[in-house]
Coordinates of C-alpha atoms and ligand atoms in Angstrom, one line a residue:
M1434 CA 47.7 -107.2 63.6
I1435 CA 44.3 -108.6 64.6
V1436 CA 41.6 -106.0 65.4
R1437 CA 38.2 -106.6 67.2
V1438 CA 35.1 -104.9 65.9
E1439 CA 31.7 -104.9 67.5
K1440 CA 28.2 -104.0 66.4
S1441 CA 27.7 -100.3 66.7
K1442 CA 25.8 -97.4 65.5
L1443 CA 27.8 -94.5 64.2
Y1444 CA 27.0 -90.9 65.2
G1445 CA 29.1 -87.7 65.0
E1446 CA 31.5 -85.8 62.7
V1447 CA 34.4 -87.2 60.8
E1448 CA 37.1 -85.0 58.9
I1449 CA 38.2 -86.5 55.7
S1450 CA 41.8 -86.4 54.9
G1451 CA 43.9 -85.5 51.8
G1452 CA 43.7 -88.1 48.8
K1453 CA 46.2 -91.0 48.8
N1454 CA 45.9 -91.3 45.0
A1455 CA 46.3 -87.7 44.4
F1456 CA 49.5 -87.7 46.2
F1457 CA 51.3 -89.8 43.6
P1458 CA 50.5 -87.7 40.5
A1459 CA 51.3 -84.4 42.5
V1460 CA 54.8 -85.8 43.1
G1461 CA 55.0 -86.8 39.5
A1462 CA 53.9 -83.3 38.3
G1463 CA 56.8 -81.8 40.3
I1464 CA 59.5 -84.3 39.1
A1465 CA 58.2 -83.9 35.3
L1466 CA 58.1 -80.0 35.6
G1467 CA 61.8 -80.2 36.7
A1468 CA 61.3 -78.5 40.1
N1469 CA 63.9 -78.8 42.7
R1470 CA 61.6 -78.3 45.6
I1471 CA 58.2 -79.8 45.8
K1472 CA 55.9 -79.1 48.6
I1473 CA 52.7 -81.1 49.0
S1474 CA 50.0 -80.1 51.8
N1475 CA 46.8 -81.8 53.1
T1476 CA 49.0 -85.2 52.8
P1477 CA 47.7 -88.1 54.8
K1478 CA 50.0 -89.7 57.4
I1479 CA 49.8 -93.3 56.0
K1480 CA 52.4 -95.8 55.1
D1481 CA 51.8 -95.8 51.4
I1482 CA 53.0 -92.0 51.4
D1483 CA 56.1 -93.1 53.4
I1484 CA 56.9 -95.9 51.0
M1485 CA 56.7 -93.4 48.1
L1486 CA 59.2 -91.1 50.0
E1487 CA 61.4 -94.0 50.4
I1488 CA 61.3 -94.5 46.7
L1489 CA 62.3 -90.8 46.0
K1490 CA 65.2 -91.0 48.6
S1491 CA 66.5 -94.1 46.6
L1492 CA 66.4 -91.7 43.4
G1493 CA 68.6 -89.2 45.3
C1494 CA 65.8 -86.9 46.7
S1495 CA 65.8 -85.6 50.4
V1496 CA 62.3 -85.4 52.0
R1497 CA 60.9 -83.7 55.0
K1498 CA 57.4 -84.2 56.8
Y1499 CA 55.8 -81.7 59.1
N1500 CA 52.1 -81.6 60.1
D1501 CA 50.1 -82.5 56.8
T1502 CA 53.0 -81.4 54.6
V1503 CA 55.6 -83.2 52.6
E1504 CA 58.6 -81.4 51.3
I1505 CA 60.7 -83.1 48.5
D1506 CA 64.1 -81.8 47.4
A1507 CA 64.6 -83.1 44.2
E1508 CA 67.6 -81.2 42.9
K1509 CA 69.9 -84.4 43.2
I1510 CA 67.2 -86.7 41.7
Q1511 CA 68.6 -89.2 39.2
P1512 CA 66.8 -91.7 36.8
K1513 CA 68.4 -94.4 38.7
E1514 CA 66.4 -97.9 38.9
V1515 CA 64.3 -98.0 41.7
P1516 CA 64.7 -100.9 44.1
Q1517 CA 62.1 -103.7 43.3
E1518 CA 61.4 -104.4 47.1
L1519 CA 60.2 -100.8 47.4
F1520 CA 58.6 -100.3 44.0
G1521 CA 56.6 -103.4 44.4
K1522 CA 54.8 -102.3 47.6
I1523 CA 52.6 -99.7 46.0
R1524 CA 51.0 -99.1 42.7
G1525 CA 51.1 -95.5 43.0
A1526 CA 54.9 -95.5 42.5
I1527 CA 54.3 -96.4 38.8
V1528 CA 54.0 -92.5 38.1
I1529 CA 57.9 -92.4 38.5
F1530 CA 57.7 -93.9 35.0
G1531 CA 56.1 -90.9 33.4
A1532 CA 57.6 -88.3 35.6
L1533 CA 61.3 -89.4 34.8
L1534 CA 60.5 -89.5 31.2
G1535 CA 59.3 -86.0 31.5
R1536 CA 62.1 -84.8 33.4
F1537 CA 65.1 -86.7 31.8
G1538 CA 63.9 -88.7 28.8
K1539 CA 65.0 -91.8 30.6
V1540 CA 63.6 -94.3 33.1
K1541 CA 64.1 -97.8 34.5
I1542 CA 61.7 -99.4 36.6
P1543 CA 61.0 -102.9 37.9
M1544 CA 57.8 -104.6 36.3
P1545 CA 55.1 -104.0 39.0
G1546 CA 53.6 -107.1 40.6
G1547 CA 49.8 -108.0 40.4
C1548 CA 47.9 -107.7 43.5
R1549 CA 44.9 -109.5 45.3
I1550 CA 42.5 -107.5 43.1
G1551 CA 43.7 -108.9 40.0
E1552 CA 46.3 -108.6 37.4
R1553 CA 47.8 -105.0 37.4
P1554 CA 49.6 -104.9 33.8
I1555 CA 51.3 -101.7 32.6
D1556 CA 51.0 -102.5 28.8
Q1557 CA 49.1 -99.3 28.2
H1558 CA 51.7 -97.1 30.0
I1559 CA 54.3 -98.9 27.8
K1560 CA 52.1 -98.4 24.7
A1561 CA 51.9 -94.4 25.5
A1562 CA 55.7 -94.3 25.7
H1563 CA 56.2 -96.1 22.4
Q1564 CA 53.5 -93.8 20.9
L1565 CA 55.4 -90.8 22.0
G1566 CA 58.7 -92.3 20.3
F1567 CA 60.4 -93.3 23.4
Y1568 CA 62.6 -96.6 22.9
V1569 CA 61.1 -99.2 25.4
K1570 CA 62.9 -102.4 26.5
E1571 CA 61.2 -105.0 28.7
E1572 CA 63.6 -107.6 30.0
N1573 CA 64.5 -109.4 33.3
K1574 CA 61.4 -108.1 34.9
T1575 CA 62.3 -104.4 34.3
V1576 CA 61.1 -101.9 32.1
E1577 CA 63.7 -99.4 30.6
A1578 CA 62.7 -96.5 28.2
H1579 CA 64.6 -93.5 26.8
G1580 CA 64.5 -91.0 24.0
I1581 CA 63.5 -87.4 23.1
P1582 CA 59.7 -87.2 23.3
K1583 CA 58.1 -86.4 20.0
D1584 CA 54.7 -84.6 19.4
G1585 CA 52.2 -87.2 18.6
K1586 CA 49.1 -89.1 19.7
I1587 CA 48.4 -91.6 22.5
L1588 CA 45.3 -93.8 22.2
F1589 CA 44.4 -96.1 25.0
D1590 CA 42.7 -99.4 24.4
I1591 CA 41.1 -99.0 27.9
K1592 CA 40.7 -96.2 30.6
T1593 CA 43.6 -96.5 32.9
V1594 CA 44.0 -93.9 35.8
T1595 CA 47.9 -94.2 36.2
G1596 CA 48.4 -95.0 32.7
T1597 CA 46.7 -91.5 31.9
E1598 CA 48.7 -89.8 34.6
N1599 CA 51.9 -91.3 33.2
A1600 CA 50.9 -90.3 29.5
I1601 CA 50.4 -86.8 30.7
L1602 CA 53.8 -86.5 32.6
M1603 CA 55.8 -87.9 29.9
S1604 CA 54.1 -85.2 27.5
V1605 CA 55.0 -82.1 29.5
N1606 CA 57.5 -80.8 26.8
S1607 CA 55.6 -81.9 23.8
C1608 CA 52.4 -81.3 21.7
V1609 CA 50.4 -84.5 22.2
E1610 CA 46.8 -85.8 21.9
I1611 CA 45.8 -88.3 24.3
E1612 CA 42.5 -90.3 23.3
N1613 CA 40.3 -92.5 25.7
F1614 CA 41.8 -91.0 28.7
A1615 CA 40.6 -91.7 32.4
K1616 CA 38.6 -88.8 34.1
E1617 CA 39.1 -89.7 37.6
P1618 CA 39.2 -86.6 39.9
E1619 CA 42.9 -87.3 40.7
V1620 CA 43.8 -87.2 36.9
I1621 CA 41.8 -83.8 36.6
E1622 CA 43.6 -82.5 39.5
L1623 CA 47.1 -83.3 37.9
I1624 CA 45.9 -81.5 34.8
N1625 CA 44.8 -78.4 37.0
N1626 CA 48.4 -78.5 38.7
L1627 CA 50.4 -78.6 35.4
K1628 CA 48.3 -75.8 33.9
K1629 CA 49.5 -73.6 36.9
F1630 CA 52.8 -73.8 35.3
G1631 CA 52.1 -72.9 31.7
V1632 CA 51.3 -76.4 30.4
K1633 CA 48.5 -75.8 28.3
I1634 CA 45.9 -78.7 28.5
E1635 CA 42.4 -78.7 27.0
I1636 CA 39.7 -81.4 27.5
N1637 CA 37.9 -81.8 24.2
N1638 CA 35.2 -84.7 25.0
N1639 CA 37.3 -87.8 24.9
K1640 CA 40.7 -86.2 24.0
L1641 CA 43.3 -84.3 26.0
L1642 CA 45.2 -81.8 24.0
I1643 CA 48.6 -81.0 25.7
D1644 CA 51.0 -78.3 24.6
G1645 CA 54.0 -78.0 26.7
K1646 CA 56.2 -76.2 24.4
H1647 CA 56.0 -72.9 26.2
R1648 CA 55.7 -74.0 29.7
D1649 CA 57.5 -72.6 32.8
F1650 CA 60.3 -74.3 34.2
P1651 CA 59.6 -73.7 38.0
D1652 CA 62.4 -74.1 40.8
S1653 CA 59.6 -74.9 43.2
V1654 CA 55.9 -76.0 43.1
E1655 CA 53.3 -76.3 45.9
F1656 CA 50.3 -78.4 45.7
R1657 CA 47.4 -79.1 48.1
L1658 CA 45.7 -82.5 47.9
I1659 CA 42.3 -82.8 47.1
P1660 CA 40.1 -84.8 49.8
D1661 CA 40.1 -88.6 49.6
R1662 CA 36.8 -89.4 47.9
I1663 CA 37.2 -93.0 48.5
E1664 CA 37.9 -92.5 52.3
A1665 CA 34.7 -90.2 52.3
G1666 CA 32.6 -93.0 50.4
T1667 CA 33.9 -95.6 52.9
F1668 CA 32.6 -93.5 55.9
I1669 CA 29.4 -92.6 54.1
I1670 CA 28.6 -96.4 53.5
A1671 CA 29.7 -97.3 57.0
G1672 CA 27.2 -94.7 58.4
A1673 CA 24.4 -96.0 56.3
A1674 CA 25.1 -99.7 57.1
T1675 CA 25.0 -99.0 60.7
G1676 CA 21.7 -97.0 60.6
G1677 CA 23.5 -94.1 62.3
H1678 CA 23.7 -90.5 61.8
I1679 CA 27.2 -88.9 60.8
K1680 CA 28.5 -85.9 59.2
L1681 CA 31.6 -85.7 56.9
R1682 CA 33.5 -82.7 56.8
N1683 CA 36.0 -81.6 54.0
V1684 CA 34.6 -83.4 51.0
I1685 CA 34.0 -82.5 47.3
I1686 CA 30.7 -83.6 46.7
D1687 CA 31.0 -83.7 42.9
H1688 CA 33.6 -86.4 43.3
L1689 CA 31.1 -88.6 45.0
R1690 CA 28.2 -88.0 42.7
S1691 CA 27.6 -91.6 41.5
T1692 CA 28.0 -93.0 45.1
I1693 CA 25.7 -90.5 46.6
D1694 CA 23.1 -91.0 43.9
K1695 CA 23.2 -94.8 44.4
L1696 CA 22.9 -94.6 48.0
K1697 CA 20.0 -92.3 47.7
D1698 CA 18.3 -94.6 45.3
I1699 CA 18.5 -97.4 47.9
G1700 CA 17.1 -95.4 50.6
V1701 CA 19.9 -93.7 52.5
N1702 CA 19.1 -90.1 53.5
I1703 CA 21.9 -87.8 52.4
I1704 CA 22.0 -84.1 53.0
E1705 CA 24.6 -82.2 50.9
N1706 CA 26.0 -78.8 52.1
E1707 CA 29.0 -77.4 50.2
N1708 CA 31.9 -79.4 51.6
E1709 CA 29.9 -81.4 54.0
I1710 CA 27.7 -84.6 53.6
E1711 CA 25.2 -85.6 56.3
V1712 CA 24.2 -89.2 56.2
I1713 CA 21.1 -90.7 58.0
G1714 CA 20.9 -94.3 57.8
R1715 CA 17.9 -96.7 58.4
D1716 CA 17.4 -100.5 59.2
L1717 CA 16.8 -101.7 55.7
Y1718 CA 17.3 -100.6 52.1
E1719 CA 16.0 -101.2 48.7
P1720 CA 17.9 -103.7 46.3
T1721 CA 19.7 -102.4 43.4
E1722 CA 22.0 -103.2 40.6
I1723 CA 25.5 -101.5 40.4
V1724 CA 28.2 -101.5 37.7
A1725 CA 31.5 -100.3 39.0
D1726 CA 33.4 -98.6 36.1
S1727 CA 35.8 -95.8 35.2
Y1728 CA 34.8 -92.3 36.5
P1729 CA 32.1 -90.9 36.6
A1730 CA 30.6 -94.3 37.2
F1731 CA 30.3 -95.9 40.6
P1732 CA 34.0 -96.4 41.7
T1733 CA 35.4 -99.9 42.0
D1734 CA 37.3 -98.9 45.2
L1735 CA 33.9 -98.6 47.0
Q1736 CA 32.5 -101.9 45.5
P1737 CA 33.6 -104.0 48.5
Q1738 CA 32.1 -101.5 50.9
I1739 CA 28.6 -101.4 49.4
T1740 CA 28.5 -105.1 48.9
V1741 CA 28.3 -105.2 52.7
L1742 CA 25.7 -102.5 52.9
L1743 CA 23.5 -104.3 50.3
T1744 CA 23.2 -107.5 52.9
K1745 CA 20.8 -105.1 54.5
A1746 CA 18.7 -104.6 51.3
K1747 CA 15.1 -106.1 51.4
G1748 CA 15.8 -108.3 48.1
K1749 CA 18.4 -109.5 45.6
S1750 CA 21.2 -106.8 44.6
I1751 CA 23.6 -107.6 41.8
L1752 CA 27.1 -105.9 41.5
K1753 CA 29.5 -106.1 38.3
D1754 CA 32.9 -104.7 38.7
N1755 CA 34.2 -103.9 35.1
V1756 CA 37.4 -102.3 36.2
F1757 CA 38.7 -105.2 38.5
P1758 CA 36.2 -108.1 37.8
E1759 CA 38.3 -110.3 40.2
R1760 CA 37.9 -107.9 43.1
L1761 CA 36.0 -110.6 45.0
N1762 CA 38.2 -111.2 48.1
H1763 CA 35.7 -109.6 50.5
V1764 CA 33.0 -111.7 49.2
F1765 CA 34.7 -115.0 50.6
E1766 CA 35.2 -113.2 53.8
L1767 CA 31.7 -112.0 54.1
I1768 CA 30.5 -115.6 53.5
K1769 CA 32.4 -116.5 56.6
L1770 CA 30.2 -113.9 58.5
G1771 CA 27.0 -115.6 57.2
A1772 CA 26.4 -113.3 54.2
N1773 CA 24.2 -115.1 51.7
I1774 CA 26.2 -114.0 48.4
K1775 CA 26.8 -115.7 45.1
I1776 CA 29.2 -115.2 42.4
S1777 CA 28.1 -115.8 38.9
E1778 CA 29.9 -117.4 35.9
D1779 CA 30.8 -113.7 34.7
N1780 CA 31.8 -112.7 38.3
R1781 CA 28.5 -110.7 39.1
I1782 CA 28.2 -110.5 42.8
I1783 CA 24.8 -111.4 43.8
V1784 CA 23.7 -110.3 47.2
Y1785 CA 20.7 -111.7 49.0
P1786 CA 19.3 -110.2 52.4
S1787 CA 21.7 -111.4 55.1
R1788 CA 22.1 -111.4 59.0
L1789 CA 25.7 -111.3 59.4
R1790 CA 27.3 -112.8 62.7
G1791 CA 30.7 -111.9 64.0
S1792 CA 33.5 -114.3 63.2
R1793 CA 37.2 -114.4 62.3
T1794 CA 38.0 -112.8 58.9
N1795 CA 41.2 -112.0 57.0
A1796 CA 42.1 -108.6 55.2
T1797 CA 43.5 -109.2 51.9
D1798 CA 43.7 -105.7 50.2
L1799 CA 43.0 -102.1 51.1
R1800 CA 39.3 -101.8 50.2
S1801 CA 38.2 -105.0 51.2
S1802 CA 39.7 -104.7 54.7
A1803 CA 37.4 -101.5 55.0
A1804 CA 34.6 -103.6 53.9
L1805 CA 35.2 -106.2 56.8
V1806 CA 35.4 -103.4 59.3
I1807 CA 31.8 -102.2 58.2
A1808 CA 30.7 -105.8 58.3
G1809 CA 32.0 -106.0 61.9
L1810 CA 29.9 -102.9 62.7
I1811 CA 26.8 -104.6 61.8
A1812 CA 27.5 -108.4 62.6
E1813 CA 25.2 -109.8 65.4
D1814 CA 25.9 -112.2 68.2
S1815 CA 29.7 -111.8 68.6
P1816 CA 32.7 -109.6 67.8
T1817 CA 34.2 -109.8 64.3
F1818 CA 38.1 -110.3 64.3
I1819 CA 40.1 -109.0 61.4
E1820 CA 43.6 -110.4 60.7
N1821 CA 46.2 -108.5 58.7
F1822 CA 44.5 -105.3 59.8
E1823 CA 47.6 -103.3 59.0
I1824 CA 46.9 -103.2 55.2
L1825 CA 43.9 -100.8 56.0
E1826 CA 46.1 -98.4 57.8
R1827 CA 48.3 -98.1 54.6
G1828 CA 45.6 -96.2 53.0
Y1829 CA 43.2 -94.7 55.6
E1830 CA 44.7 -91.9 57.8
N1831 CA 44.0 -92.4 61.8
F1832 CA 41.2 -94.9 60.7
V1833 CA 40.9 -96.4 64.1
Y1834 CA 40.9 -93.0 65.9
K1835 CA 38.4 -91.6 63.4
L1836 CA 36.0 -94.7 63.7
R1837 CA 36.1 -94.6 67.5
K1838 CA 35.4 -90.8 67.6
I1839 CA 31.9 -91.5 65.8
G1840 CA 31.1 -94.5 68.0
G1841 CA 32.7 -97.3 66.2
Y1842 CA 33.6 -100.2 68.6
I1843 CA 37.1 -101.3 67.2
S1844 CA 40.1 -102.5 69.4
I1845 CA 43.6 -103.0 68.4
P1846 CA 46.3 -104.9 70.4
M1847 CA 48.1 -102.7 72.9
E1848 CA 51.6 -102.6 71.1
A1849 CA 49.6 -101.5 67.8
E1850 CA 47.6 -98.9 70.0
H1851 CA 51.2 -97.7 71.0
Q1852 CA 52.4 -97.5 67.5
C1853 CA 49.2 -95.8 66.4
I1854 CA 49.7 -93.0 69.1
Q1855 CA 53.4 -92.7 68.1
Y1856 CA 52.5 -92.4 64.5
L1857 CA 49.9 -89.7 65.5
L1858 CA 52.5 -87.9 67.4
K1859 CA 54.9 -87.7 64.4
Ligands
EPZ2770 C1 44.2 -96.7 40.3 O1 44.9 -97.7 40.0 C2 44.0 -96.4 41.7 N1 45.3 -96.5 42.3 C3 43.3 -97.7 42.1 O2 43.0 -97.5 43.6 C4 42.0 -97.7 41.4 O3 41.2 -99.0 42.0 C5 42.1 -97.8 40.1 O4 42.8 -96.6 39.6 C6 40.8 -97.6 39.2 O5 40.1 -96.7 39.6 C7 46.1 -95.4 42.2 O6 45.8 -94.2 41.9 C8 47.4 -95.4 42.9 P1 43.9 -98.7 36.2 P2 45.5 -98.1 38.6 O7 45.1 -98.6 35.4 O8 45.8 -96.9 37.5 C9 43.8 -102.5 33.4 C10 43.2 -98.1 45.9 O9 42.7 -99.1 46.5 N2 44.9 -102.0 32.9 O10 42.8 -97.6 36.0 O11 46.4 -99.1 38.5 C11 43.7 -102.9 34.9 O12 44.2 -104.3 35.1 C12 43.6 -98.6 44.5 O13 43.5 -97.0 46.2 C13 45.7 -102.7 31.9 O14 45.1 -103.8 31.5 O15 44.1 -98.8 37.8 C14 42.4 -102.6 35.5 O16 41.5 -103.9 35.0 C15 43.4 -100.0 44.1 N3 46.7 -102.4 31.5 C16 41.9 -101.4 34.4 O17 42.9 -101.4 33.4 C17 47.5 -101.1 31.8 O18 48.5 -100.9 31.3 C18 42.0 -100.1 35.4 O19 43.1 -100.0 35.9 C19 46.9 -100.5 33.0 C20 45.6 -100.9 33.4

């Protein structure tokens, strides 16, 4: 699908949806706890969620969606192998690994593919299972694990979000210490959700201490997703880039601390008020240096978006992505729009003041497609056309509708418009 985006200033209010990346661990928690009924509210209507529900159905679950709620009946779930064509579509499905080990002590998954932001290995997930005493076999592009979880220690070589989620899920029946765990809000929310059902989890500096030996075995669980901090950050950056004035409702400001502080540093006027953020943009910003890293550092998932904003800085800015050093697709597309950006030997992104001009671009992954929309909102002279726009709709609920509502000029082909409306009416 090709969309057309034109220069526009954003004014108005936008409601932030539930977090895509909080949905997967919430499902994992329900499965690992052994619940037969899993109810999750504040769930965004996006394709990645639908793919996850298809995966659950392939394991024997039945699912129901109404309003912003997803109900999963997991009574008949089995540790069968997930079909590769489904599993390979979304990274979030990887939590099935830890969830089924937590519930059955058994799992078989296809080896997940890489994607356009770099290699996406799961060696740390496998290492965690080994360290808990599970037998793990990797062959024919599948990973199979089984065993009785022991008490023990998991030490991660690097901070991994879904790796940490899997390590926690496979530990819900044991006493486990996890060192060098990821502290993203979605991980902390998983911990909070498991503690509601008697899993004792203590955060002791860089260690997680889990004791699941006396936990409940609930028949049903109910979770409400935290707001999507990356959707919020995307709209904040879009408002700032267009020099507009927008208000975001339904955010958790703490989850955006590093992003808000960095934007204030470069001159964006941001007013914080409980669960709302007001953004007042301007024409030019101060240059800066950004290192994207594990939480609470600046998030890699907002690196493409802020790269666009920094074309409106008065001088040279430098970005380094320590999480996905190869997260550069947006740079090549921005250069097509006239951005003056260089990439150094060690993958630093060097952004010089640039006047973007509308042109044809290509979305390659979720966050770079959002970055291209922001570029289209500030590009001069002619519209910006973005091919493969459907990628963006996998991770942002009602994006076109929300952007239009705050004055963003974005048009999609008629048939997509029709699908978009049908999807909204579901
Ligand atoms: C999660 O991916 C998010 N996805 C990503 O969001 C996010 O960019 C990423 O965390 C970092 O914050 C979900 O939660 C579904 P990692 P994840 O394991 O867990 C390396 C989006 O746009 N690594 O924290 O897959 C890895 O290659 C997506 O919503 C290993 O080497 O990321 C990367 O360099 C994009 N071995 C680094 O660690 C492993 O076994 C961090 O990746 C696992 C990871």
